[in-house]
PDB file of C-alpha atoms in Angstrom:
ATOM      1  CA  UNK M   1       0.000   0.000   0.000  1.00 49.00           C
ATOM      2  CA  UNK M   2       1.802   3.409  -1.248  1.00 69.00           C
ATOM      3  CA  UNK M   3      -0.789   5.388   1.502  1.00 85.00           C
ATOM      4  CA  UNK M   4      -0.375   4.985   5.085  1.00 93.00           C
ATOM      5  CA  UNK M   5      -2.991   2.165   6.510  1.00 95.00           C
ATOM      6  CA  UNK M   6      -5.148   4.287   8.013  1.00 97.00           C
ATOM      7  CA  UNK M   7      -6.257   2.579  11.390  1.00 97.00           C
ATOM      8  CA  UNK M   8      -8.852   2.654  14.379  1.00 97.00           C
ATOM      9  CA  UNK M   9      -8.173   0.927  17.778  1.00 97.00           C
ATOM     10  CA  UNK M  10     -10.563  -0.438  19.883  1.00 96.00           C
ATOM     11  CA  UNK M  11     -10.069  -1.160  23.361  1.00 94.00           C
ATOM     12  CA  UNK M  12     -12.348  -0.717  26.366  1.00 93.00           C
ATOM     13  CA  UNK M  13      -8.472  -0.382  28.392  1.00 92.00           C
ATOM     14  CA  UNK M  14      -7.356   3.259  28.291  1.00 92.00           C
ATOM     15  CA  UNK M  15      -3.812   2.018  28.947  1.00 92.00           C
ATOM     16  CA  UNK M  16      -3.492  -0.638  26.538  1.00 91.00           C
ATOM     17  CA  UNK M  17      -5.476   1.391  23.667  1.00 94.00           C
ATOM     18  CA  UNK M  18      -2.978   4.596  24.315  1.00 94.00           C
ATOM     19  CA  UNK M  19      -0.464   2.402  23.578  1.00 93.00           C
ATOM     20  CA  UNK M  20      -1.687   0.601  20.483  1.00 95.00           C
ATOM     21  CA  UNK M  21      -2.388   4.295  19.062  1.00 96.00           C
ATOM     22  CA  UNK M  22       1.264   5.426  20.357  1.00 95.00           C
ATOM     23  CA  UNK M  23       2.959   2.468  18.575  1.00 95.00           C
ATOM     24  CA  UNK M  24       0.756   2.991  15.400  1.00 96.00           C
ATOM     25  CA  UNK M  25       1.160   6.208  15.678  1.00 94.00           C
ATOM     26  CA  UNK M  26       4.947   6.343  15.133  1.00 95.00           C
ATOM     27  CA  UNK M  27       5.094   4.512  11.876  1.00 95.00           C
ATOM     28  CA  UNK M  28       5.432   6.031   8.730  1.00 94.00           C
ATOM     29  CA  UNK M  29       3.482   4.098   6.781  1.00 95.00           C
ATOM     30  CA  UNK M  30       0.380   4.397   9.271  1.00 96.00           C
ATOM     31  CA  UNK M  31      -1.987   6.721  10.763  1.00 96.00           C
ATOM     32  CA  UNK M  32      -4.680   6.740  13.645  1.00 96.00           C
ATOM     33  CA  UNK M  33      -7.822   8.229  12.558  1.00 97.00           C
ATOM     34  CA  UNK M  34      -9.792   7.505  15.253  1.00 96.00           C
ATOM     35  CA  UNK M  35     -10.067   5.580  19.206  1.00 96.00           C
ATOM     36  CA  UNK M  36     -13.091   4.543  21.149  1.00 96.00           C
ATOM     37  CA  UNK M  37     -13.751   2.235  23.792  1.00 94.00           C
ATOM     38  CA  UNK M  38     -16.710   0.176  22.921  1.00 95.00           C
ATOM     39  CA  UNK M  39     -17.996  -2.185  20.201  1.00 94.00           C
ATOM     40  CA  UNK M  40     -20.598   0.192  19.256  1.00 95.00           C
ATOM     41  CA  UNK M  41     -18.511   3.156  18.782  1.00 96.00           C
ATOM     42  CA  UNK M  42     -16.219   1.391  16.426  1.00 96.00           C
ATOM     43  CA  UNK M  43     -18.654   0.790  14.595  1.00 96.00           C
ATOM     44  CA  UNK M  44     -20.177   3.948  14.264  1.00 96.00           C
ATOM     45  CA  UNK M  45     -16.737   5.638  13.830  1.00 96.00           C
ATOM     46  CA  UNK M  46     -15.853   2.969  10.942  1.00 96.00           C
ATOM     47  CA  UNK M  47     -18.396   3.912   8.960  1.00 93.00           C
ATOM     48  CA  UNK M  48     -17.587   7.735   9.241  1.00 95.00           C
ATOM     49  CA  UNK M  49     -14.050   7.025   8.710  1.00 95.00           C
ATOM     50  CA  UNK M  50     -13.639   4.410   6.652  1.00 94.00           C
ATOM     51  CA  UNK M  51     -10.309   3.097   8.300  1.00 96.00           C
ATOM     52  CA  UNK M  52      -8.488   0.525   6.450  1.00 95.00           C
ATOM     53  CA  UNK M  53      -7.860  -1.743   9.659  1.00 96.00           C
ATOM     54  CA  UNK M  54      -9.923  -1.866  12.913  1.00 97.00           C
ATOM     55  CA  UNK M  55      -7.550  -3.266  15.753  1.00 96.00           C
ATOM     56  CA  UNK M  56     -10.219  -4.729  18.134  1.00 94.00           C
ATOM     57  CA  UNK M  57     -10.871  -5.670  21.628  1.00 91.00           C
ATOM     58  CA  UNK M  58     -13.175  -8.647  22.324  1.00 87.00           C
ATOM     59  CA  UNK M  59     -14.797  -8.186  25.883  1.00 85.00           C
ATOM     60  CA  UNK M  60     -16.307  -4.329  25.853  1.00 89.00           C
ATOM     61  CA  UNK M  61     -18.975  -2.804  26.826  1.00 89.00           C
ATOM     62  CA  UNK M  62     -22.355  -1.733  24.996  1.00 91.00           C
ATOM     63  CA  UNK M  63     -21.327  -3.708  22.158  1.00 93.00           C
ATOM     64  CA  UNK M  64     -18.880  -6.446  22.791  1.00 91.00           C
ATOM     65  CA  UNK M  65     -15.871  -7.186  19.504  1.00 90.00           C
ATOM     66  CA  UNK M  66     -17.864 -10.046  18.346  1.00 90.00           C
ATOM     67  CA  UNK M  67     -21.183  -8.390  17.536  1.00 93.00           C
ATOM     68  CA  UNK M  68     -18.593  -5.287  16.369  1.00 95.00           C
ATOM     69  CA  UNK M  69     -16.819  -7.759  14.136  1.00 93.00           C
ATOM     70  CA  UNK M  70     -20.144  -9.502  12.253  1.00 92.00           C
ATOM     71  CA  UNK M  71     -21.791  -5.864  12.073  1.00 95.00           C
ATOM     72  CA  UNK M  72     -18.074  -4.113  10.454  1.00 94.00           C
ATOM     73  CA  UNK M  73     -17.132  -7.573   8.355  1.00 89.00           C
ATOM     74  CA  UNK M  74     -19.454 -10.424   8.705  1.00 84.00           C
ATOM     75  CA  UNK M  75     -21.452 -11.627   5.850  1.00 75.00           C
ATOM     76  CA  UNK M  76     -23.231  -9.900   3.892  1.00 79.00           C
ATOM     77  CA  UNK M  77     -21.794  -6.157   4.645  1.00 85.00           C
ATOM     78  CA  UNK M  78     -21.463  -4.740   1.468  1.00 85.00           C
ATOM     79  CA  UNK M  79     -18.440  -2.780   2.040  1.00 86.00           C
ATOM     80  CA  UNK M  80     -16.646  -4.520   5.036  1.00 88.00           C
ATOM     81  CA  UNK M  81     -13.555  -3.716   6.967  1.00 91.00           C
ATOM     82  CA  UNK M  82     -10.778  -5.642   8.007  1.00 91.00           C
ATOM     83  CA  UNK M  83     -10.804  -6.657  11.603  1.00 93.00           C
ATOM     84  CA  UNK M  84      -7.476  -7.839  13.379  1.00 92.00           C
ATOM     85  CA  UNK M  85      -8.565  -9.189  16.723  1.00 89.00           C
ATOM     86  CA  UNK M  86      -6.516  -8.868  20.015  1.00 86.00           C
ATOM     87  CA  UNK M  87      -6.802 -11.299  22.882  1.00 78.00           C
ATOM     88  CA  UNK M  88      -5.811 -13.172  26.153  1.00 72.00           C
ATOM     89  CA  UNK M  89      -5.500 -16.894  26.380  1.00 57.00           C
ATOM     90  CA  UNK M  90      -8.493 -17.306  28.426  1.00 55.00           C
ATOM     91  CA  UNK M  91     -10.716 -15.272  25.904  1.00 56.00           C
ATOM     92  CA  UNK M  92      -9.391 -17.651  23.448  1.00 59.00           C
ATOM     93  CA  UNK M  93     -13.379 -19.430  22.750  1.00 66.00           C
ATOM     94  CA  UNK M  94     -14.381 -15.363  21.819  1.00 69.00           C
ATOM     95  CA  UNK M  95     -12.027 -14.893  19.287  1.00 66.00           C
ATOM     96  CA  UNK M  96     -12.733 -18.522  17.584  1.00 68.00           C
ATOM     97  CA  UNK M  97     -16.251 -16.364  17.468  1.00 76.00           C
ATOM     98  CA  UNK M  98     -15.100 -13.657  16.434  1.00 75.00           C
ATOM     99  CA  UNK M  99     -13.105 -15.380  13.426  1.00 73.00           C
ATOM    100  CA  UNK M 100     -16.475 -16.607  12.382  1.00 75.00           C
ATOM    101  CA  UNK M 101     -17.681 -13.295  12.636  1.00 82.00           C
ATOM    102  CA  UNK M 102     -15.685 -12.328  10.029  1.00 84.00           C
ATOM    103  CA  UNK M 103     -12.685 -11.151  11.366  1.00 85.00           C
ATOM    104  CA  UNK M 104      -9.278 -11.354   9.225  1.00 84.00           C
ATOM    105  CA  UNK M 105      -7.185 -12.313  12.466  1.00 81.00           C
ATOM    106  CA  UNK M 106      -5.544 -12.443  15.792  1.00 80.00           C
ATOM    107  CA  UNK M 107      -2.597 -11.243  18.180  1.00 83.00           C
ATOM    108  CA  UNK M 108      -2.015 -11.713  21.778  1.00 80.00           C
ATOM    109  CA  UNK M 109      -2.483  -8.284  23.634  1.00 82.00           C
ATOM    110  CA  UNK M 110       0.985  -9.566  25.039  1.00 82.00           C
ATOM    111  CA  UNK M 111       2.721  -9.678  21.322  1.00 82.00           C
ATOM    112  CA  UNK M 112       5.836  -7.430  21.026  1.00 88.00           C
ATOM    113  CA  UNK M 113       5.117  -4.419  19.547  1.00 92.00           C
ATOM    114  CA  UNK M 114       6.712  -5.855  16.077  1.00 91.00           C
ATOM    115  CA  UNK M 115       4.292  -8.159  15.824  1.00 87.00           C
ATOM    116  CA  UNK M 116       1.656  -6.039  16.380  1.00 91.00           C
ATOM    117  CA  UNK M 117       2.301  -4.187  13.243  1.00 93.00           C
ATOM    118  CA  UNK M 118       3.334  -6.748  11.088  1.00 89.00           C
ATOM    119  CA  UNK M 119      -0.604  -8.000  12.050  1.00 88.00           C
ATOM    120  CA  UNK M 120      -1.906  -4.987  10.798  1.00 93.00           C
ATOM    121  CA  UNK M 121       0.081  -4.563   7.357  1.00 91.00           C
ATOM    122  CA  UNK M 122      -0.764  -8.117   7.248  1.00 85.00           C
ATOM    123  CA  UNK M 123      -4.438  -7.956   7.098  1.00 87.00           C
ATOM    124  CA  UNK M 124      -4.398  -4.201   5.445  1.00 89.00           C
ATOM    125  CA  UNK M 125      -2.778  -6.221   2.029  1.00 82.00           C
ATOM    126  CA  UNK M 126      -6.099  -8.532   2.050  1.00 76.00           C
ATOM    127  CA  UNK M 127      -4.132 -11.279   4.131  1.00 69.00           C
ATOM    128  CA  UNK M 128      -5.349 -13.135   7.353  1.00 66.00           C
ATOM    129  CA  UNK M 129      -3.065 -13.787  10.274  1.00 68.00           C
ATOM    130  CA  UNK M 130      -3.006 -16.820  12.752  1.00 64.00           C
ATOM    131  CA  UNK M 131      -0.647 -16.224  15.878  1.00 59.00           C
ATOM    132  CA  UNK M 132       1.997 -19.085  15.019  1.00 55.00           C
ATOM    133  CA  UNK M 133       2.423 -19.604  18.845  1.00 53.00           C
ATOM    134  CA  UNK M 134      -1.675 -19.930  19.614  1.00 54.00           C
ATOM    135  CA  UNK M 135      -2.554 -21.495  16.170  1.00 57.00           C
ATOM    136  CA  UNK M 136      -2.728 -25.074  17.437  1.00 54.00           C
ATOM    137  CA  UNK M 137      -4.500 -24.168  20.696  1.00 57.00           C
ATOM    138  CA  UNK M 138      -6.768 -22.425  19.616  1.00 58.00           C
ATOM    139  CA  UNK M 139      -8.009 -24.082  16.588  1.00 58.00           C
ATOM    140  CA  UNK M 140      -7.789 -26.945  17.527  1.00 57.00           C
ATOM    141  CA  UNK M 141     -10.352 -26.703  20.673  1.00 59.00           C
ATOM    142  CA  UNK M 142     -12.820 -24.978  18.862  1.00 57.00           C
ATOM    143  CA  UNK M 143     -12.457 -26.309  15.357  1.00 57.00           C
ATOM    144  CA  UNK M 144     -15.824 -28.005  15.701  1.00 56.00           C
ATOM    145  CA  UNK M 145     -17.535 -24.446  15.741  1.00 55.00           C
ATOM    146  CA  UNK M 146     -16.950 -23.096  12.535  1.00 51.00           C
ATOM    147  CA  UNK M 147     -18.123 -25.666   9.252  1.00 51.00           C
ATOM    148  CA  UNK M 148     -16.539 -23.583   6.310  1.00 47.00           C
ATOM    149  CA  UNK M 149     -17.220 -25.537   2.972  1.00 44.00           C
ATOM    150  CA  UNK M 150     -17.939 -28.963   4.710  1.00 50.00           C
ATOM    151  CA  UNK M 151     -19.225 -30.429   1.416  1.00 50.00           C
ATOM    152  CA  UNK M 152     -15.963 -28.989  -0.637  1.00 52.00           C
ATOM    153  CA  UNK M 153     -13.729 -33.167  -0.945  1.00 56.00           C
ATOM    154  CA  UNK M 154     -10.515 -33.050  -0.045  1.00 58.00           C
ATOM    155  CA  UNK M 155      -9.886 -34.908  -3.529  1.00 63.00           C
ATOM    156  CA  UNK M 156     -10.090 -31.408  -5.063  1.00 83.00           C
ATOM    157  CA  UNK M 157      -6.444 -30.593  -3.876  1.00 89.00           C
ATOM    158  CA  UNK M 158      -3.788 -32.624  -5.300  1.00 92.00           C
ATOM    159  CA  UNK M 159      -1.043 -33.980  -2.905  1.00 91.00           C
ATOM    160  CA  UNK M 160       1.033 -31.072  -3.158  1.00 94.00           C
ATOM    161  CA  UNK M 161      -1.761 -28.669  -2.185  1.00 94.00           C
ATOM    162  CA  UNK M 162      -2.975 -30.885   0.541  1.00 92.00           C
ATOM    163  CA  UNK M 163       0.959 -30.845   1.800  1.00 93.00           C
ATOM    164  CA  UNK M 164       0.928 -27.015   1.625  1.00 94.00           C
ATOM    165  CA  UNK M 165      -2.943 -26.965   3.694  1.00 92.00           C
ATOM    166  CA  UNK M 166      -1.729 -28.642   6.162  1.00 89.00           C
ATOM    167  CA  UNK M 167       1.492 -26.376   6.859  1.00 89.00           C
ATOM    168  CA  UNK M 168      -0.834 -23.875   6.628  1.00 85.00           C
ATOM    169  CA  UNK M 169      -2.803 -25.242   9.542  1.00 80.00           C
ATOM    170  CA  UNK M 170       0.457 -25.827  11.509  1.00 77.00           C
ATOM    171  CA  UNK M 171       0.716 -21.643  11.262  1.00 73.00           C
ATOM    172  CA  UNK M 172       3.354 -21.350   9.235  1.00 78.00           C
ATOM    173  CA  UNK M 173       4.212 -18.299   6.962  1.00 79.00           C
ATOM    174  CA  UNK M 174       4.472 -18.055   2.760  1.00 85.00           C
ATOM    175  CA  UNK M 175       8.230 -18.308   3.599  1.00 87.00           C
ATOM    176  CA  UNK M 176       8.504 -20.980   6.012  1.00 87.00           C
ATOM    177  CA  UNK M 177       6.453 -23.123   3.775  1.00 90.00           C
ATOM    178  CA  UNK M 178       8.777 -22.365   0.890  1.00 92.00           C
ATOM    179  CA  UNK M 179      11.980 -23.065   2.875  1.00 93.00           C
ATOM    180  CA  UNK M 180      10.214 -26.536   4.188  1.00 93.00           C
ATOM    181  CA  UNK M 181       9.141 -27.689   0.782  1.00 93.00           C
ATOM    182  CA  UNK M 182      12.128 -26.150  -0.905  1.00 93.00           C
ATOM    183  CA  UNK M 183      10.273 -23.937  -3.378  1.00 93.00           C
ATOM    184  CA  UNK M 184       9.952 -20.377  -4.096  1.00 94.00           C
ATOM    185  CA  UNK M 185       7.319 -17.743  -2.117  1.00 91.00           C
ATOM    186  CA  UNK M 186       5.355 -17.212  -4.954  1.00 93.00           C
ATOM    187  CA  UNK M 187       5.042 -20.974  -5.589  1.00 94.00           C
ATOM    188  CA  UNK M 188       3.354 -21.008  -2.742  1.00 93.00           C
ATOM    189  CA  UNK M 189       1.117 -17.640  -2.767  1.00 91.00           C
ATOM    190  CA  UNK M 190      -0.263 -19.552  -6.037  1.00 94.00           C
ATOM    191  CA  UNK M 191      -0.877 -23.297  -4.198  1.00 94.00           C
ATOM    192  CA  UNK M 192      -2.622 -20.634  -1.509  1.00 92.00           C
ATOM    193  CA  UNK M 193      -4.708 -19.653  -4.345  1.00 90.00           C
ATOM    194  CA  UNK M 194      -5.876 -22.425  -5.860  1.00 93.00           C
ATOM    195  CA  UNK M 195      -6.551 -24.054  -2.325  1.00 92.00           C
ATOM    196  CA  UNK M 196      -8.757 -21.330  -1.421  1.00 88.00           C
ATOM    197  CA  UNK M 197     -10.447 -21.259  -4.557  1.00 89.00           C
ATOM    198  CA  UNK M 198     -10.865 -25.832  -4.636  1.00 90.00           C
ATOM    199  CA  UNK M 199     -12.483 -25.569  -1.262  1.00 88.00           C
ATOM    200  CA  UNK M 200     -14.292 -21.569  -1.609  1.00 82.00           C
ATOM    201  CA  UNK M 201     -12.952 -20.546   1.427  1.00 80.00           C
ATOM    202  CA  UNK M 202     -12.479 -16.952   2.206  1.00 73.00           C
ATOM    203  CA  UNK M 203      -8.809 -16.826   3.579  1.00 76.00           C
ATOM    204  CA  UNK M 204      -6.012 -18.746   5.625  1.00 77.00           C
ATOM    205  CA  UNK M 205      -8.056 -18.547   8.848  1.00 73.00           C
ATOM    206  CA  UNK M 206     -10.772 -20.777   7.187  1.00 74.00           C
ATOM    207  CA  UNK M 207      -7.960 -22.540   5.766  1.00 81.00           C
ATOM    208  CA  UNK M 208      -7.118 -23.440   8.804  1.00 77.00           C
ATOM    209  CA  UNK M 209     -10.610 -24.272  10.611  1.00 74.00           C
ATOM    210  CA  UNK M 210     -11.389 -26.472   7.199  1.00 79.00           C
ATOM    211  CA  UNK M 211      -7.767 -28.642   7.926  1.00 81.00           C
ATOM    212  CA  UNK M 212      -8.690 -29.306  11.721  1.00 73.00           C
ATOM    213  CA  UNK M 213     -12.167 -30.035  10.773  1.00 74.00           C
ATOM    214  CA  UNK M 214     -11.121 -32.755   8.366  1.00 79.00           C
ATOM    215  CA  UNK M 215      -8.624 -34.305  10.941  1.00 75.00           C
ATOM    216  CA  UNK M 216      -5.846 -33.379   8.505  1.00 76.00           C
ATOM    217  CA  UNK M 217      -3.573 -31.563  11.490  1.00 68.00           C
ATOM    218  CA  UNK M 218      -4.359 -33.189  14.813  1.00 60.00           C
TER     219      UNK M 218
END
């Protein structure tokens, strides 16, 4: 993106949103247009500011990030937002919810700082993001929630697309897949393609749910 990713933070945590908005704040290639501290707000504020990434809380008040999430990105909005969630391990059964509701990923509130805004230039290029270190926890308990493209047979993916899904599902980046299967990053953006296209699923995170579902990462 040649303009700076224009992002809103929502927290319901004065101390942890000031310092989302600080850290955002200081890059060059982004820009805070807006804070609030509710669901409801954000999405009020999104629609009046069109941000380009909403960095969202799950527990608030009024309007919780769930609800938030489905209203800014879930199906059926005509012009959604991307949504990168950020959560605790014990709110971990939320943000499976949230993914659902539409959401284009996840961070720890505890990530470094780097990882914070690699999440948001992530999703901001059309991309979802898993946290590697919670991928396996988290999908894995609640895989059973989310049925993305149940009737979509694994037959439709040859063996070196089904080899690439499940690495995916494991959480591992374009370039960790390419130095595991020796092959080059844009070898694998295209098996990411035509996976997602086989079994119509939206992005990685469905990706992901669809490979737990079908007991092909355990």
């Amino acid at each position: 993106m040649t303009a700076p990713i224009r992002v809103l933070v929502c927290d319901d945590q004065e101390l942890i949103r000031t310092g989302f908005t600080t850290i955002i704040g200081a890059q060059p290639d982004m820009e805070i247009v807006g804070e609030c501290g509710d669901g409801r707000a954000a999405v009020d504020l999104a629609a009046r500011l069109r941000p380009d990434v909403v960095v969202m809380d799950v527990r608030m008040p009024v309007l919780d990030g769930i609800e938030a999430t489905r209203l800014l990105a879930g199906a059926g909005v005509p012009e959604p937002v991307k949504v990168l969630v950020v959560t605790t391990f014990n709110l971990d059964e939320y943000v499976y919810e949230a993914l659902r509701a539409g959401a284009s990923g996840f961070l720890l509130k505890d990530a470094p700082p780097a990882q914070l805004l690699h999440g948001i230039r992530t999703v901001a290029t059309g991309a979802a993001l898993l946290a590697p270190e919670v991928t396996r926890h988290l999908v894995g308990r609640y895989a059973a929630r989310i049925r993305p493209a149940e009737d979509a047979p694994d037959g439709a993916l040859t063996p070196r697309e089904m080899e690439v899904l499940r690495l995916i599902a494991e959480g591992l980046s374009n370039s960790e897949i390419a130095a595991a299967l020796v092959i080059s990053q844009e070898t694998v953006k295209t098996y990411v393609s035509r996976i997602l296209t086989k079994l119509d699923l939206r992005d990685r995170v469905q990706a992901v749910v669809y490979a737990y579902r079908r007991g092909l990462v355990t």
